[in-house]
Amino acid sequence: MRVELEKRLFIGIPAGREIQAILFDIQSSIIRHNSRQIRWIPSKNIHITLSFLGNVHLDNIPKLTKALEDVLDLAHLRISIEKTGVFPSPNFPKILWLGVGRGKQKMMALHEQIDEEVAPFKAGRKKYGFISHITIGRVARSYGNIDFLPFLEYVYSPIELDINSVALYESQLSPNGAVYKVLTKFPLN
């Protein structure tokens, strides 16, 4: 039996329940001919990532939790989800996402505050630019014949989200995709 000494962790905000009402319509905008080329994220896994830590040694998780408790003495936030997009570019899409409209600056500030506090636990992870978003799908390698324009032009009424907590997640990789488990929730004031 193999003993795990590390957990793959990230810090995020659950959002699946709040956006579930529009997911089917958004997915339908491009799913008709491409159902096998896009792996849609199950609503129970949908979240806004604030900081991806990668593998963290089990001994460091209590220290990480304490650091997050200390920094997350913040007021709750209200944001809106109101656009669609792809990463890294429309010509080479790998990730389909919904973006934060109102509250984007507050999300950036929250990300920076958390990222600074958890930097010692990231062990050499390269820092990327932060764009506050919700990943809803991943494109398979054979993406060449998918028309993403209907997705990118999809219009929907902004979805208001009250952010009342932040969670420390464990991400377990499996052949069917990642499985996320909330390890600790940190309420916001």
GROMACS .gro file of C-alpha atoms in nm:
model
  189
    1MET     CA    1   0.000   0.000   0.000
    2ARG     CA    2   0.134   0.341  -0.102
    3VAL     CA    3   0.121   0.614   0.162
    4GLU     CA    4   0.042   0.960   0.028
    5LEU     CA    5   0.265   1.232   0.171
    6GLU     CA    6   0.119   1.521  -0.026
    7LYS     CA    7  -0.215   1.656  -0.140
    8ARG     CA    8  -0.279   1.858  -0.455
    9LEU     CA    9  -0.447   2.175  -0.327
   10PHE     CA   10  -0.604   2.499  -0.441
   11ILE     CA   11  -0.804   2.780  -0.285
   12GLY     CA   12  -1.135   2.872  -0.443
   13ILE     CA   13  -1.493   2.982  -0.418
   14PRO     CA   14  -1.773   2.732  -0.491
   15ALA     CA   15  -2.006   2.861  -0.766
   16GLY     CA   16  -2.178   2.563  -0.932
   17ARG     CA   17  -2.517   2.597  -0.768
   18GLU     CA   18  -2.544   2.966  -0.854
   19ILE     CA   19  -2.469   2.927  -1.227
   20GLN     CA   20  -2.634   2.590  -1.285
   21ALA     CA   21  -2.948   2.751  -1.431
   22ILE     CA   22  -2.761   2.885  -1.735
   23LEU     CA   23  -2.506   2.606  -1.787
   24PHE     CA   24  -2.723   2.394  -2.016
   25ASP     CA   25  -2.807   2.688  -2.242
   26ILE     CA   26  -2.444   2.800  -2.263
   27GLN     CA   27  -2.326   2.445  -2.333
   28SER     CA   28  -2.598   2.406  -2.594
   29SER     CA   29  -2.459   2.703  -2.783
   30ILE     CA   30  -2.176   2.479  -2.909
   31ILE     CA   31  -2.253   2.124  -2.799
   32ARG     CA   32  -2.465   2.020  -3.097
   33HIS     CA   33  -2.179   1.884  -3.309
   34ASN     CA   34  -1.896   1.871  -3.060
   35SER     CA   35  -2.010   1.670  -2.760
   36ARG     CA   36  -1.700   1.447  -2.751
   37GLN     CA   37  -1.450   1.726  -2.799
   38ILE     CA   38  -1.548   1.925  -2.491
   39ARG     CA   39  -1.535   1.785  -2.140
   40TRP     CA   40  -1.786   1.985  -1.937
   41ILE     CA   41  -1.710   2.042  -1.570
   42PRO     CA   42  -1.976   1.886  -1.342
   43SER     CA   43  -2.164   2.158  -1.154
   44LYS     CA   44  -2.047   2.018  -0.818
   45ASN     CA   45  -1.686   2.098  -0.926
   46ILE     CA   46  -1.751   2.449  -1.058
   47HIS     CA   47  -1.564   2.718  -0.867
   48ILE     CA   48  -1.355   3.033  -0.898
   49THR     CA   49  -0.989   2.950  -0.836
   50LEU     CA   50  -0.811   3.211  -0.626
   51SER     CA   51  -0.476   3.033  -0.594
   52PHE     CA   52  -0.348   2.696  -0.716
   53LEU     CA   53  -0.087   2.555  -0.481
   54GLY     CA   54  -0.009   2.218  -0.637
   55ASN     CA   55   0.132   1.943  -0.416
   56VAL     CA   56   0.158   2.039  -0.048
   57HIS     CA   57   0.318   1.808   0.208
   58LEU     CA   58   0.069   1.679   0.467
   59ASP     CA   59   0.276   1.830   0.750
   60ASN     CA   60   0.229   2.178   0.598
   61ILE     CA   61  -0.151   2.167   0.565
   62PRO     CA   62  -0.222   2.278   0.926
   63LYS     CA   63   0.024   2.570   0.880
   64LEU     CA   64  -0.143   2.659   0.551
   65THR     CA   65  -0.487   2.647   0.713
   66LYS     CA   66  -0.370   2.876   0.995
   67ALA     CA   67  -0.219   3.121   0.745
   68LEU     CA   68  -0.549   3.133   0.555
   69GLU     CA   69  -0.749   3.182   0.876
   70ASP     CA   70  -0.528   3.480   0.960
   71VAL     CA   71  -0.558   3.648   0.620
   72LEU     CA   72  -0.926   3.580   0.549
   73ASP     CA   73  -1.068   3.818   0.807
   74LEU     CA   74  -1.249   4.003   0.529
   75ALA     CA   75  -1.596   4.124   0.448
   76HIS     CA   76  -1.808   3.916   0.213
   77LEU     CA   77  -1.811   4.018  -0.153
   78ARG     CA   78  -2.080   4.059  -0.415
   79ILE     CA   79  -1.978   3.995  -0.774
   80SER     CA   80  -2.148   3.932  -1.106
   81ILE     CA   81  -2.080   3.665  -1.367
   82GLU     CA   82  -2.152   3.816  -1.705
   83LYS     CA   83  -1.942   3.707  -2.001
   84THR     CA   84  -1.789   3.409  -2.178
   85GLY     CA   85  -1.430   3.352  -2.287
   86VAL     CA   86  -1.160   3.101  -2.374
   87PHE     CA   87  -0.797   3.044  -2.275
   88PRO     CA   88  -0.539   3.082  -2.410
   89SER     CA   89  -0.693   3.239  -2.725
   90PRO     CA   90  -0.994   3.203  -2.959
   91ASN     CA   91  -0.762   3.048  -3.218
   92PHE     CA   92  -0.629   2.788  -2.975
   93PRO     CA   93  -0.898   2.736  -2.708
   94LYS     CA   94  -0.832   2.489  -2.428
   95ILE     CA   95  -1.052   2.627  -2.150
   96LEU     CA   96  -1.409   2.760  -2.175
   97TRP     CA   97  -1.498   3.004  -1.900
   98LEU     CA   98  -1.746   3.251  -1.757
   99GLY     CA   99  -1.600   3.581  -1.639
  100VAL     CA  100  -1.646   3.810  -1.346
  101GLY     CA  101  -1.782   4.153  -1.434
  102ARG     CA  102  -1.871   4.368  -1.135
  103GLY     CA  103  -1.638   4.298  -0.843
  104LYS     CA  104  -1.339   4.209  -1.059
  105GLN     CA  105  -1.107   4.444  -0.868
  106LYS     CA  106  -1.219   4.303  -0.532
  107MET     CA  107  -1.153   3.950  -0.660
  108MET     CA  108  -0.807   4.058  -0.777
  109ALA     CA  109  -0.734   4.206  -0.434
  110LEU     CA  110  -0.855   3.886  -0.263
  111HIS     CA  111  -0.638   3.676  -0.497
  112GLU     CA  112  -0.329   3.890  -0.429
  113GLN     CA  113  -0.384   3.880  -0.053
  114ILE     CA  114  -0.424   3.502  -0.052
  115ASP     CA  115  -0.144   3.441  -0.302
  116GLU     CA  116   0.103   3.642  -0.094
  117GLU     CA  117   0.010   3.450   0.221
  118VAL     CA  118   0.034   3.104   0.059
  119ALA     CA  119   0.350   3.170  -0.144
  120PRO     CA  120   0.570   2.965   0.095
  121PHE     CA  121   0.349   2.661   0.027
  122LYS     CA  122   0.370   2.686  -0.353
  123ALA     CA  123   0.722   2.541  -0.379
  124GLY     CA  124   0.856   2.692  -0.697
  125ARG     CA  125   0.527   2.728  -0.885
  126LYS     CA  126   0.546   2.988  -1.158
  127LYS     CA  127   0.318   3.288  -1.108
  128TYR     CA  128   0.069   3.357  -1.387
  129GLY     CA  129  -0.155   3.656  -1.446
  130PHE     CA  130  -0.484   3.624  -1.262
  131ILE     CA  131  -0.813   3.652  -1.448
  132SER     CA  132  -1.113   3.594  -1.227
  133HIS     CA  133  -1.323   3.330  -1.403
  134ILE     CA  134  -1.519   3.007  -1.371
  135THR     CA  135  -1.396   2.719  -1.586
  136ILE     CA  136  -1.697   2.533  -1.728
  137GLY     CA  137  -1.531   2.316  -1.994
  138ARG     CA  138  -1.204   2.182  -2.129
  139VAL     CA  139  -1.139   2.123  -2.497
  140ALA     CA  140  -0.992   1.792  -2.612
  141ARG     CA  141  -0.681   1.796  -2.829
  142SER     CA  142  -0.886   1.755  -3.147
  143TYR     CA  143  -1.034   2.102  -3.123
  144GLY     CA  144  -0.985   2.201  -3.489
  145ASN     CA  145  -1.342   2.178  -3.612
  146ILE     CA  146  -1.530   2.339  -3.323
  147ASP     CA  147  -1.701   2.671  -3.391
  148PHE     CA  148  -1.653   2.865  -3.066
  149LEU     CA  149  -1.812   3.185  -3.195
  150PRO     CA  150  -2.164   3.101  -3.063
  151PHE     CA  151  -2.011   3.040  -2.718
  152LEU     CA  152  -1.805   3.361  -2.726
  153GLU     CA  153  -2.106   3.565  -2.840
  154TYR     CA  154  -2.352   3.405  -2.595
  155VAL     CA  155  -2.540   3.676  -2.404
  156TYR     CA  156  -2.704   3.615  -2.068
  157SER     CA  157  -2.828   3.829  -1.782
  158PRO     CA  158  -2.558   3.887  -1.521
  159ILE     CA  159  -2.566   3.636  -1.237
  160GLU     CA  160  -2.516   3.792  -0.896
  161LEU     CA  161  -2.300   3.593  -0.653
  162ASP     CA  162  -2.268   3.661  -0.283
  163ILE     CA  163  -1.925   3.537  -0.179
  164ASN     CA  164  -1.958   3.440   0.185
  165SER     CA  165  -1.673   3.191   0.213
  166VAL     CA  166  -1.350   3.070   0.059
  167ALA     CA  167  -1.253   2.702   0.057
  168LEU     CA  168  -0.931   2.503   0.065
  169TYR     CA  169  -0.981   2.221  -0.185
  170GLU     CA  170  -0.803   1.895  -0.250
  171SER     CA  171  -0.791   1.798  -0.617
  172GLN     CA  172  -0.761   1.426  -0.686
  173LEU     CA  173  -0.687   1.343  -1.049
  174SER     CA  174  -0.861   1.045  -1.207
  175PRO     CA  175  -0.907   0.916  -1.563
  176ASN     CA  176  -1.258   1.069  -1.561
  177GLY     CA  177  -1.133   1.413  -1.457
  178ALA     CA  178  -1.054   1.581  -1.129
  179VAL     CA  179  -1.253   1.517  -0.813
  180TYR     CA  180  -1.260   1.808  -0.569
  181LYS     CA  181  -1.304   1.779  -0.196
  182VAL     CA  182  -1.342   2.076   0.038
  183LEU     CA  183  -1.093   2.037   0.322
  184THR     CA  184  -1.176   2.359   0.508
  185LYS     CA  185  -1.417   2.647   0.455
  186PHE     CA  186  -1.324   2.996   0.569
  187PRO     CA  187  -1.629   3.220   0.625
  188LEU     CA  188  -1.604   3.586   0.527
  189ASN     CA  189  -1.755   3.848   0.759
   0.00000   0.00000   0.00000
